[in-house]
């Protein structure tokens, strides 16, 4: 067993001891050729060696005269994990043995954050990467009691290392905090992170609804009881007296209920102010309540190019727009077809936000672009810009970072309900760009820890729906 990136020595020894210097020695994986390492006629034979082991393997020759032919593998990778065969051949005789190498990769500590309200509780997400082999994920409360994950996804990168994401919906506001632990199944080593879940962040039932549920059955029972008594006595006078008493009681009841409703309203207002105070004290960790978040950012004066909307009924104009609003990955385009104009200088500091209405569009690209310091003017040449945007094509969404030298796919997004209006929050000093669905009041995606080297500007392009209203989704 060896840690990822360290050196591993695979032992192999003839018994009884005898010199192996004159023998044909071959280390291999699943087939004899190509091999991990070949030793013949007293020297290494590189012609049959697998490409991934070249420059990383050598024979430990200190004890070859005693039959020891241990193999040294330098800078162990995840792909080195598995079985190796040590093969001796002396004339017509041959023997071999199996050695199994276990590679252990300890990845990053789990990152835990709140996603927002869901199913009467709070959805919490735990993510970590750089683990090998596939790690185990476990949620627990502060008493150490294990909690069941709602969902768990694991993927492998190009180096074979695992990234894991697990979510949990916490409905019990008394838990206080929950812990996410990532454990390596081979070594048993683990890393853990906890998150505090403040009780005011949990969604609650409106007090007036709870009062109504308890009051209506009581009033119904009272009405039935009074009516039944009047029917039994068959006396008009008694019925009238009881009716007056009932009306007086109902008036008192309604008065009391009105006073209770006003009191509950005041309590709800006080609780809402307390919840908002807690949110404002630690708003960066809570990916919810975009209306409150807007109070911490400055609104931006932007203009959407109305000519594009008006000319969109012209077939020739449609075709031209379609060609101009292609995927940002086509870096040889000279125009980026930005439909949004910032009515001020570009952003170089501060916190800002703006909203974009995207209804009746089936393909759009929305976000920001960066002009490096020193560029003169606002050239539309894509080679001078770096984009950080959300992109929608059909029913698929993804987050893109597109620069002058490369394009990297940040993440494919799962969005259940089609957004009608999106607000973009830009925190220049905190290096954060966040997107929220204002219709649902939910967080969509954030570019975090971005590096800014120049002025930032809004970006928006779209393609309108081409089918009839009955076909819209």
Tab-separated table of C-alpha atoms in Angstrom:
chain	number	residue	atom	x	y	z
A	1	UNK	CA	0.000	0.000	0.000
A	2	UNK	CA	1.472	3.371	-1.047
A	3	UNK	CA	0.296	6.998	-1.068
A	4	UNK	CA	-0.450	8.674	-4.391
A	5	UNK	CA	2.695	10.417	-5.720
A	6	UNK	CA	5.134	8.430	-3.556
A	7	UNK	CA	7.572	5.690	-4.728
A	8	UNK	CA	6.630	2.006	-4.516
A	9	UNK	CA	8.953	-1.043	-4.369
A	10	UNK	CA	7.409	-4.344	-5.533
A	11	UNK	CA	9.369	-7.284	-4.011
A	12	UNK	CA	10.249	-10.488	-5.936
A	13	UNK	CA	12.769	-13.150	-4.752
A	14	UNK	CA	13.963	-16.529	-6.070
A	15	UNK	CA	13.889	-19.387	-3.558
A	16	UNK	CA	16.274	-20.968	-2.866
A	17	UNK	CA	18.636	-18.063	-3.414
A	18	UNK	CA	20.587	-18.065	-6.693
A	19	UNK	CA	21.926	-15.439	-9.068
A	20	UNK	CA	19.401	-13.991	-11.528
A	21	UNK	CA	21.899	-11.761	-13.370
A	22	UNK	CA	21.963	-14.060	-16.418
A	23	UNK	CA	18.215	-14.678	-16.518
A	24	UNK	CA	15.421	-13.060	-18.576
A	25	UNK	CA	13.319	-11.049	-16.070
A	26	UNK	CA	9.999	-9.446	-17.006
A	27	UNK	CA	7.513	-7.420	-14.942
A	28	UNK	CA	4.099	-7.095	-16.627
A	29	UNK	CA	0.405	-6.320	-15.944
A	30	UNK	CA	-2.236	-8.209	-17.954
A	31	UNK	CA	-0.067	-9.463	-20.824
A	32	UNK	CA	3.610	-10.321	-21.344
A	33	UNK	CA	4.130	-7.620	-23.962
A	34	UNK	CA	4.223	-4.693	-23.814
A	35	UNK	CA	5.604	-4.966	-20.288
A	36	UNK	CA	6.202	-2.717	-17.282
A	37	UNK	CA	9.941	-3.563	-17.256
A	38	UNK	CA	12.189	-6.028	-19.154
A	39	UNK	CA	15.720	-7.135	-18.095
A	40	UNK	CA	17.724	-9.380	-20.426
A	41	UNK	CA	21.395	-10.037	-21.216
A	42	UNK	CA	22.434	-8.066	-18.152
A	43	UNK	CA	20.660	-4.815	-19.064
A	44	UNK	CA	17.258	-3.079	-19.384
A	45	UNK	CA	15.356	-3.618	-22.658
A	46	UNK	CA	13.215	-0.545	-23.405
A	47	UNK	CA	11.753	-1.677	-26.720
A	48	UNK	CA	8.831	-3.590	-25.156
A	49	UNK	CA	8.147	-1.178	-22.286
A	50	UNK	CA	4.702	0.422	-21.864
A	51	UNK	CA	4.752	4.208	-22.505
A	52	UNK	CA	3.256	5.111	-19.112
A	53	UNK	CA	6.146	3.421	-17.249
A	54	UNK	CA	9.052	4.834	-19.233
A	55	UNK	CA	11.363	6.898	-17.066
A	56	UNK	CA	9.505	5.831	-13.883
A	57	UNK	CA	10.730	2.225	-13.329
A	58	UNK	CA	14.016	0.583	-12.554
A	59	UNK	CA	15.285	-2.744	-11.191
A	60	UNK	CA	16.713	-2.753	-7.660
A	61	UNK	CA	19.989	-4.585	-8.432
A	62	UNK	CA	21.517	-4.664	-4.969
A	63	UNK	CA	20.522	-8.288	-4.464
A	64	UNK	CA	20.189	-9.605	-8.059
A	65	UNK	CA	23.088	-11.999	-7.444
A	66	UNK	CA	21.020	-13.530	-4.629
A	67	UNK	CA	17.857	-13.798	-6.756
A	68	UNK	CA	16.234	-10.477	-5.676
A	69	UNK	CA	14.699	-8.463	-8.555
A	70	UNK	CA	12.469	-5.902	-6.786
A	71	UNK	CA	10.873	-3.277	-9.081
A	72	UNK	CA	10.922	0.424	-8.127
A	73	UNK	CA	8.019	2.557	-9.473
A	74	UNK	CA	8.501	6.290	-8.993
A	75	UNK	CA	5.729	8.909	-8.516
A	76	UNK	CA	2.889	6.382	-8.254
A	77	UNK	CA	-0.338	7.261	-10.124
A	78	UNK	CA	-3.919	6.070	-9.702
A	79	UNK	CA	-3.512	4.000	-12.888
A	80	UNK	CA	-0.672	2.025	-11.219
A	81	UNK	CA	-3.199	0.446	-8.836
A	82	UNK	CA	-3.665	-3.332	-9.317
A	83	UNK	CA	-1.765	-6.608	-9.913
A	84	UNK	CA	1.776	-7.103	-11.290
A	85	UNK	CA	3.434	-10.347	-12.460
A	86	UNK	CA	7.149	-11.027	-11.761
A	87	UNK	CA	8.353	-13.479	-14.464
A	88	UNK	CA	11.712	-15.382	-14.461
A	89	UNK	CA	13.000	-17.351	-17.438
A	90	UNK	CA	16.245	-19.375	-17.458
A	91	UNK	CA	16.674	-21.366	-20.658
A	92	UNK	CA	13.520	-23.455	-21.055
A	93	UNK	CA	12.459	-23.059	-17.399
A	94	UNK	CA	10.263	-20.201	-16.173
A	95	UNK	CA	8.369	-19.223	-13.024
A	96	UNK	CA	6.315	-16.201	-11.966
A	97	UNK	CA	4.654	-14.645	-8.911
A	98	UNK	CA	1.936	-12.018	-8.355
A	99	UNK	CA	2.310	-8.772	-6.393
A	100	UNK	CA	-0.699	-6.479	-5.743
A	101	UNK	CA	-0.158	-2.709	-5.412
A	102	UNK	CA	-2.778	-0.650	-3.536
A	103	UNK	CA	-2.662	3.109	-4.272
A	104	UNK	CA	-4.159	5.407	-1.617
A	105	UNK	CA	-5.152	8.967	-2.563
A	106	UNK	CA	-6.232	11.349	0.222
A	107	UNK	CA	-8.123	14.177	-1.456
A	108	UNK	CA	-9.366	17.537	-0.261
A	109	UNK	CA	-11.315	18.100	2.926
A	110	UNK	CA	-15.080	18.157	2.259
A	111	UNK	CA	-16.674	21.533	1.448
A	112	UNK	CA	-20.119	21.835	3.068
A	113	UNK	CA	-22.640	24.613	2.384
A	114	UNK	CA	-26.395	25.291	2.452
A	115	UNK	CA	-28.241	25.130	-0.892
A	116	UNK	CA	-31.606	26.489	0.251
A	117	UNK	CA	-35.011	25.402	1.610
A	118	UNK	CA	-36.500	22.086	0.419
A	119	UNK	CA	-39.304	19.756	1.615
A	120	UNK	CA	-39.818	21.660	4.868
A	121	UNK	CA	-36.091	21.710	5.728
A	122	UNK	CA	-32.691	22.894	4.469
A	123	UNK	CA	-30.760	21.132	1.686
A	124	UNK	CA	-27.025	20.804	2.507
A	125	UNK	CA	-24.347	19.844	-0.090
A	126	UNK	CA	-20.968	18.187	0.648
A	127	UNK	CA	-18.256	17.954	-2.058
A	128	UNK	CA	-14.600	16.841	-2.229
A	129	UNK	CA	-12.148	15.789	-4.939
A	130	UNK	CA	-8.753	14.131	-5.450
A	131	UNK	CA	-9.643	10.813	-3.682
A	132	UNK	CA	-8.635	7.275	-4.715
A	133	UNK	CA	-10.072	4.686	-4.790
A	134	UNK	CA	-13.787	5.597	-4.621
A	135	UNK	CA	-14.309	7.063	-1.108
A	136	UNK	CA	-17.145	6.538	1.364
A	137	UNK	CA	-19.355	9.487	2.400
A	138	UNK	CA	-21.137	9.644	5.758
A	139	UNK	CA	-23.359	12.353	7.306
A	140	UNK	CA	-23.782	12.567	11.102
A	141	UNK	CA	-25.265	14.919	13.689
A	142	UNK	CA	-23.370	16.451	16.608
A	143	UNK	CA	-24.245	13.380	18.755
A	144	UNK	CA	-22.506	11.091	16.238
A	145	UNK	CA	-25.742	9.549	14.931
A	146	UNK	CA	-25.453	8.660	11.213
A	147	UNK	CA	-27.830	10.385	8.767
A	148	UNK	CA	-28.964	9.030	5.379
A	149	UNK	CA	-27.837	10.965	2.266
A	150	UNK	CA	-30.575	12.171	-0.072
A	151	UNK	CA	-28.328	11.725	-3.137
A	152	UNK	CA	-24.696	10.897	-3.932
A	153	UNK	CA	-22.715	11.324	-7.174
A	154	UNK	CA	-19.117	10.245	-7.860
A	155	UNK	CA	-17.075	10.998	-10.985
A	156	UNK	CA	-13.463	10.420	-12.093
A	157	UNK	CA	-11.165	13.017	-13.678
A	158	UNK	CA	-8.563	12.361	-16.400
A	159	UNK	CA	-6.024	11.243	-13.749
A	160	UNK	CA	-8.459	8.638	-12.379
A	161	UNK	CA	-9.106	10.543	-9.123
A	162	UNK	CA	-12.629	10.659	-7.699
A	163	UNK	CA	-14.842	13.694	-7.044
A	164	UNK	CA	-17.844	13.090	-4.780
A	165	UNK	CA	-20.976	15.169	-4.128
A	166	UNK	CA	-23.581	14.170	-1.526
A	167	UNK	CA	-26.667	16.080	-0.394
A	168	UNK	CA	-28.839	15.912	2.722
A	169	UNK	CA	-32.175	17.522	3.629
A	170	UNK	CA	-32.264	18.463	7.342
A	171	UNK	CA	-35.797	18.932	8.673
A	172	UNK	CA	-35.013	18.866	12.421
A	173	UNK	CA	-34.088	22.438	13.407
A	174	UNK	CA	-32.814	21.226	16.803
A	175	UNK	CA	-29.819	19.366	15.333
A	176	UNK	CA	-27.650	22.488	15.503
A	177	UNK	CA	-25.025	21.292	13.045
A	178	UNK	CA	-24.238	18.326	10.770
A	179	UNK	CA	-20.883	16.800	9.794
A	180	UNK	CA	-19.809	15.347	6.410
A	181	UNK	CA	-16.988	12.746	6.540
A	182	UNK	CA	-15.023	11.404	3.533
A	183	UNK	CA	-13.162	8.094	4.212
A	184	UNK	CA	-10.604	6.157	2.155
A	185	UNK	CA	-11.787	2.494	2.065
A	186	UNK	CA	-8.224	1.065	1.953
A	187	UNK	CA	-6.405	3.037	4.662
A	188	UNK	CA	-9.420	4.032	6.745
A	189	UNK	CA	-8.163	7.637	6.851
A	190	UNK	CA	-10.855	10.300	6.681
A	191	UNK	CA	-11.433	14.046	6.533
A	192	UNK	CA	-14.509	15.790	7.908
A	193	UNK	CA	-16.174	19.219	7.896
A	194	UNK	CA	-19.204	20.506	9.815
A	195	UNK	CA	-21.714	23.284	9.154
A	196	UNK	CA	-23.913	25.179	11.626
A	197	UNK	CA	-27.628	25.282	10.759
A	198	UNK	CA	-29.219	28.271	12.593
A	199	UNK	CA	-32.784	27.521	13.685
A	200	UNK	CA	-34.249	30.711	12.089
A	201	UNK	CA	-33.081	29.522	8.632
A	202	UNK	CA	-35.628	26.659	8.687
A	203	UNK	CA	-38.929	27.354	6.849
A	204	UNK	CA	-41.932	27.518	9.149
A	205	UNK	CA	-45.685	27.289	8.853
A	206	UNK	CA	-47.418	30.696	8.945
A	207	UNK	CA	-48.880	31.303	12.437
A	208	UNK	CA	-52.300	32.356	11.110
A	209	UNK	CA	-52.625	29.011	9.271
A	210	UNK	CA	-51.889	27.081	12.453
A	211	UNK	CA	-54.424	29.182	14.370
A	212	UNK	CA	-57.051	28.638	11.674
A	213	UNK	CA	-56.568	24.847	11.682
A	214	UNK	CA	-57.190	24.716	15.453
A	215	UNK	CA	-60.053	27.233	15.601
A	216	UNK	CA	-62.376	26.065	12.807
A	217	UNK	CA	-63.098	22.573	14.266
A	218	UNK	CA	-63.880	24.128	17.672
A	219	UNK	CA	-66.368	26.574	16.154
A	220	UNK	CA	-68.049	23.796	14.158
A	221	UNK	CA	-68.507	21.592	17.223
A	222	UNK	CA	-69.892	24.534	19.188
A	223	UNK	CA	-72.427	25.347	16.453
A	224	UNK	CA	-73.651	21.736	16.229
A	225	UNK	CA	-73.989	21.500	20.011
A	226	UNK	CA	-76.075	24.693	20.293
A	227	UNK	CA	-78.321	23.744	17.362
A	228	UNK	CA	-78.977	20.285	18.799
A	229	UNK	CA	-79.956	21.776	22.216
A	230	UNK	CA	-82.420	24.200	20.611
A	231	UNK	CA	-84.078	21.389	18.633
A	232	UNK	CA	-84.551	19.331	21.813
A	233	UNK	CA	-86.273	22.033	23.838
A	234	UNK	CA	-88.736	23.102	21.106
A	235	UNK	CA	-89.254	26.408	22.826
A	236	UNK	CA	-88.884	29.580	20.894
A	237	UNK	CA	-87.912	31.592	23.921
A	238	UNK	CA	-85.171	29.223	24.927
A	239	UNK	CA	-83.949	29.140	21.347
A	240	UNK	CA	-83.812	32.941	21.256
A	241	UNK	CA	-81.910	33.109	24.544
A	242	UNK	CA	-79.438	30.508	23.386
A	243	UNK	CA	-79.091	32.271	20.045
A	244	UNK	CA	-78.202	35.549	21.789
A	245	UNK	CA	-75.735	33.770	24.023
A	246	UNK	CA	-74.184	32.063	21.012
A	247	UNK	CA	-73.870	35.353	19.120
A	248	UNK	CA	-72.297	37.013	22.136
A	249	UNK	CA	-69.869	34.142	22.491
A	250	UNK	CA	-68.966	34.274	18.798
A	251	UNK	CA	-68.324	38.004	19.032
A	252	UNK	CA	-66.030	37.466	21.980
A	253	UNK	CA	-64.378	34.585	20.147
A	254	UNK	CA	-63.824	36.695	17.031
A	255	UNK	CA	-62.445	39.531	19.131
A	256	UNK	CA	-60.032	37.168	20.873
A	257	UNK	CA	-59.022	35.625	17.556
A	258	UNK	CA	-58.385	39.065	16.068
A	259	UNK	CA	-56.218	39.998	19.034
A	260	UNK	CA	-54.318	36.689	18.732
A	261	UNK	CA	-53.872	37.192	14.976
A	262	UNK	CA	-52.417	40.679	15.548
A	263	UNK	CA	-50.121	39.283	18.218
A	264	UNK	CA	-49.008	36.452	15.908
A	265	UNK	CA	-48.398	38.999	13.144
A	266	UNK	CA	-46.155	41.047	15.450
A	267	UNK	CA	-44.294	37.875	16.525
A	268	UNK	CA	-43.852	36.838	12.893
A	269	UNK	CA	-42.521	40.291	11.989
A	270	UNK	CA	-40.072	40.164	14.897
A	271	UNK	CA	-38.947	36.657	13.940
A	272	UNK	CA	-38.506	37.741	10.305
A	273	UNK	CA	-36.360	40.697	11.394
A	274	UNK	CA	-34.253	38.362	13.575
A	275	UNK	CA	-33.842	35.895	10.695
A	276	UNK	CA	-32.837	38.746	8.387
A	277	UNK	CA	-30.329	39.986	10.956
A	278	UNK	CA	-28.721	36.521	11.135
A	279	UNK	CA	-28.686	36.347	7.334
A	280	UNK	CA	-26.988	39.731	6.943
A	281	UNK	CA	-24.370	38.733	9.530
A	282	UNK	CA	-23.242	35.741	7.458
A	283	UNK	CA	-24.881	36.189	4.024
A	284	UNK	CA	-21.983	34.847	1.941
A	285	UNK	CA	-22.511	31.269	3.220
A	286	UNK	CA	-26.312	31.256	2.743
A	287	UNK	CA	-27.204	30.741	-0.929
A	288	UNK	CA	-30.827	31.900	-0.539
A	289	UNK	CA	-33.005	35.008	-0.045
A	290	UNK	CA	-31.920	36.999	-3.150
A	291	UNK	CA	-34.258	39.877	-2.131
A	292	UNK	CA	-32.235	40.384	1.059
A	293	UNK	CA	-28.950	39.953	-0.830
A	294	UNK	CA	-29.903	42.851	-3.133
A	295	UNK	CA	-29.826	45.219	-0.139
A	296	UNK	CA	-26.055	44.600	0.140
A	297	UNK	CA	-25.353	45.323	-3.543
A	298	UNK	CA	-25.688	48.461	-5.675
A	299	UNK	CA	-28.187	48.323	-8.587
A	300	UNK	CA	-26.681	48.881	-12.046
A	301	UNK	CA	-28.223	50.925	-14.864
A	302	UNK	CA	-28.186	48.669	-17.959
A	303	UNK	CA	-30.044	48.835	-21.300
A	304	UNK	CA	-31.206	45.862	-23.407
A	305	UNK	CA	-30.916	46.492	-27.183
A	306	UNK	CA	-34.612	46.827	-28.148
A	307	UNK	CA	-33.782	46.825	-31.902
A	308	UNK	CA	-32.894	43.149	-31.645
A	309	UNK	CA	-36.350	42.383	-30.207
A	310	UNK	CA	-38.170	44.469	-32.835
A	311	UNK	CA	-36.233	43.105	-35.836
A	312	UNK	CA	-36.541	39.542	-34.616
A	313	UNK	CA	-39.656	39.018	-36.811
A	314	UNK	CA	-37.641	39.658	-40.008
A	315	UNK	CA	-36.448	36.258	-41.401
A	316	UNK	CA	-33.223	37.714	-42.782
A	317	UNK	CA	-32.534	39.480	-39.487
A	318	UNK	CA	-33.291	36.262	-37.598
A	319	UNK	CA	-30.718	34.384	-39.664
A	320	UNK	CA	-28.125	37.079	-39.034
A	321	UNK	CA	-28.792	37.003	-35.265
A	322	UNK	CA	-28.622	33.210	-35.277
A	323	UNK	CA	-25.167	33.359	-36.836
A	324	UNK	CA	-24.032	36.056	-34.404
A	325	UNK	CA	-25.253	34.267	-31.243
A	326	UNK	CA	-23.375	31.018	-31.771
A	327	UNK	CA	-21.562	29.175	-28.959
A	328	UNK	CA	-18.849	31.217	-27.197
A	329	UNK	CA	-16.388	28.422	-28.013
A	330	UNK	CA	-16.184	29.731	-31.642
A	331	UNK	CA	-13.265	32.024	-30.863
A	332	UNK	CA	-12.713	33.030	-34.511
A	333	UNK	CA	-15.943	35.175	-34.530
A	334	UNK	CA	-15.226	38.903	-34.565
A	335	UNK	CA	-18.492	40.031	-32.937
A	336	UNK	CA	-19.951	38.691	-29.714
A	337	UNK	CA	-23.531	40.090	-30.271
A	338	UNK	CA	-23.804	41.544	-26.750
A	339	UNK	CA	-27.358	42.880	-26.342
A	340	UNK	CA	-26.814	44.543	-22.947
A	341	UNK	CA	-25.229	47.987	-22.510
A	342	UNK	CA	-23.717	49.227	-19.236
A	343	UNK	CA	-24.567	52.935	-18.819
A	344	UNK	CA	-21.381	53.672	-16.866
A	345	UNK	CA	-17.702	52.739	-16.696
A	346	UNK	CA	-16.776	49.056	-16.284
A	347	UNK	CA	-16.637	47.494	-12.793
A	348	UNK	CA	-13.232	47.576	-11.077
A	349	UNK	CA	-14.438	47.393	-7.453
A	350	UNK	CA	-17.509	47.121	-5.249
A	351	UNK	CA	-20.664	44.955	-5.188
A	352	UNK	CA	-23.234	45.314	-8.015
A	353	UNK	CA	-26.340	43.567	-9.354
A	354	UNK	CA	-28.618	43.685	-12.416
A	355	UNK	CA	-31.628	41.691	-13.666
A	356	UNK	CA	-32.312	40.203	-17.105
A	357	UNK	CA	-35.722	38.982	-18.360
A	358	UNK	CA	-35.174	35.747	-20.368
A	359	UNK	CA	-38.740	34.539	-20.975
A	360	UNK	CA	-39.668	33.506	-24.532
A	361	UNK	CA	-36.058	32.522	-25.318
A	362	UNK	CA	-34.920	28.917	-25.874
A	363	UNK	CA	-31.180	29.625	-26.239
A	364	UNK	CA	-29.304	32.311	-24.327
A	365	UNK	CA	-25.911	33.212	-22.854
A	366	UNK	CA	-25.777	35.429	-19.754
A	367	UNK	CA	-22.992	36.654	-17.454
A	368	UNK	CA	-19.966	38.961	-17.561
A	369	UNK	CA	-16.881	39.557	-19.654
A	370	UNK	CA	-13.539	41.043	-18.603
A	371	UNK	CA	-11.402	43.549	-20.522
A	372	UNK	CA	-7.759	43.314	-19.303
A	373	UNK	CA	-6.149	46.444	-17.864
A	374	UNK	CA	-4.455	48.458	-20.561
A	375	UNK	CA	-6.965	47.713	-23.410
A	376	UNK	CA	-8.162	50.925	-25.101
A	377	UNK	CA	-11.882	51.198	-25.763
A	378	UNK	CA	-14.467	48.391	-25.621
A	379	UNK	CA	-13.475	46.341	-28.665
A	380	UNK	CA	-15.851	43.522	-29.575
A	381	UNK	CA	-12.884	41.289	-30.488
A	382	UNK	CA	-13.402	38.076	-28.516
A	383	UNK	CA	-9.620	37.517	-28.381
A	384	UNK	CA	-9.297	40.430	-25.882
A	385	UNK	CA	-12.089	39.252	-23.556
A	386	UNK	CA	-12.565	36.636	-20.875
A	387	UNK	CA	-16.146	35.381	-20.323
A	388	UNK	CA	-17.771	33.814	-17.277
A	389	UNK	CA	-21.328	32.917	-18.295
A	390	UNK	CA	-24.304	30.583	-17.970
A	391	UNK	CA	-25.496	29.048	-21.242
A	392	UNK	CA	-28.850	27.415	-22.106
A	393	UNK	CA	-29.418	25.312	-25.215
A	394	UNK	CA	-32.764	23.528	-25.388
A	395	UNK	CA	-33.249	21.890	-21.978
A	396	UNK	CA	-29.528	21.793	-21.122
A	397	UNK	CA	-27.659	24.289	-18.986
A	398	UNK	CA	-23.943	24.691	-18.349
A	399	UNK	CA	-21.470	27.148	-16.792
A	400	UNK	CA	-18.544	28.282	-18.984
A	401	UNK	CA	-15.288	30.128	-18.457
A	402	UNK	CA	-13.955	31.313	-21.826
A	403	UNK	CA	-10.637	33.179	-22.175
A	404	UNK	CA	-8.304	34.237	-24.976
A	405	UNK	CA	-6.258	31.036	-24.691
A	406	UNK	CA	-8.703	28.326	-23.589
A	407	UNK	CA	-12.300	27.314	-22.852
A	408	UNK	CA	-13.079	25.214	-19.792
A	409	UNK	CA	-16.431	23.597	-19.024
A	410	UNK	CA	-17.073	24.454	-15.387
A	411	UNK	CA	-20.148	22.325	-14.721
A	412	UNK	CA	-23.323	20.907	-16.250
A	413	UNK	CA	-26.304	22.221	-14.298
A	414	UNK	CA	-29.582	20.530	-13.364
A	415	UNK	CA	-32.390	23.146	-13.344
A	416	UNK	CA	-35.889	21.729	-12.735
A	417	UNK	CA	-37.932	24.862	-13.554
A	418	UNK	CA	-37.213	27.188	-16.480
A	419	UNK	CA	-36.160	30.637	-15.114
A	420	UNK	CA	-38.134	33.692	-16.290
A	421	UNK	CA	-35.886	36.354	-14.759
A	422	UNK	CA	-32.286	36.015	-13.556
A	423	UNK	CA	-30.373	38.412	-11.297
A	424	UNK	CA	-26.559	38.536	-11.408
A	425	UNK	CA	-24.627	39.521	-8.250
A	426	UNK	CA	-21.004	40.680	-8.759
A	427	UNK	CA	-18.698	41.014	-5.729
A	428	UNK	CA	-15.415	42.303	-7.205
A	429	UNK	CA	-13.367	42.211	-3.963
A	430	UNK	CA	-14.682	38.762	-2.941
A	431	UNK	CA	-14.083	37.457	-6.524
A	432	UNK	CA	-17.620	36.030	-6.695
A	433	UNK	CA	-20.206	36.016	-9.527
A	434	UNK	CA	-23.575	34.465	-8.517
A	435	UNK	CA	-26.768	33.788	-10.537
A	436	UNK	CA	-30.249	33.582	-8.911
A	437	UNK	CA	-33.695	32.700	-10.283
A	438	UNK	CA	-35.817	35.636	-9.072
A	439	UNK	CA	-39.093	33.854	-9.955
A	440	UNK	CA	-38.353	30.891	-7.657
A	441	UNK	CA	-36.026	32.796	-5.301
A	442	UNK	CA	-33.338	30.092	-5.660
A	443	UNK	CA	-29.585	29.989	-6.288
A	444	UNK	CA	-28.497	28.672	-9.720
A	445	UNK	CA	-24.679	28.807	-9.839
A	446	UNK	CA	-21.628	30.775	-8.591
A	447	UNK	CA	-18.194	31.415	-10.046
A	448	UNK	CA	-16.063	31.614	-6.858
A	449	UNK	CA	-12.419	32.606	-6.285
A	450	UNK	CA	-12.182	34.041	-9.827
A	451	UNK	CA	-9.199	36.230	-10.624
A	452	UNK	CA	-9.968	39.633	-12.110
A	453	UNK	CA	-7.288	41.580	-13.994
A	454	UNK	CA	-9.320	44.368	-15.575
A	455	UNK	CA	-12.758	45.946	-15.939
A	456	UNK	CA	-15.926	43.796	-15.905
A	457	UNK	CA	-19.026	44.326	-18.109
A	458	UNK	CA	-22.446	42.610	-18.371
A	459	UNK	CA	-23.000	40.185	-21.264
A	460	UNK	CA	-26.267	38.846	-22.753
A	461	UNK	CA	-27.174	37.204	-26.074
A	462	UNK	CA	-30.170	35.055	-26.972
A	463	UNK	CA	-32.125	33.151	-29.612
A	464	UNK	CA	-35.930	33.520	-29.497
A	465	UNK	CA	-38.368	30.599	-29.673
A	466	UNK	CA	-38.981	29.365	-33.233
A	467	UNK	CA	-42.142	27.322	-32.630
A	468	UNK	CA	-45.772	28.168	-32.002
A	469	UNK	CA	-47.105	29.047	-28.516
A	470	UNK	CA	-48.742	25.610	-28.213
A	471	UNK	CA	-45.288	24.022	-28.530
A	472	UNK	CA	-43.565	26.143	-25.893
A	473	UNK	CA	-42.345	24.435	-22.705
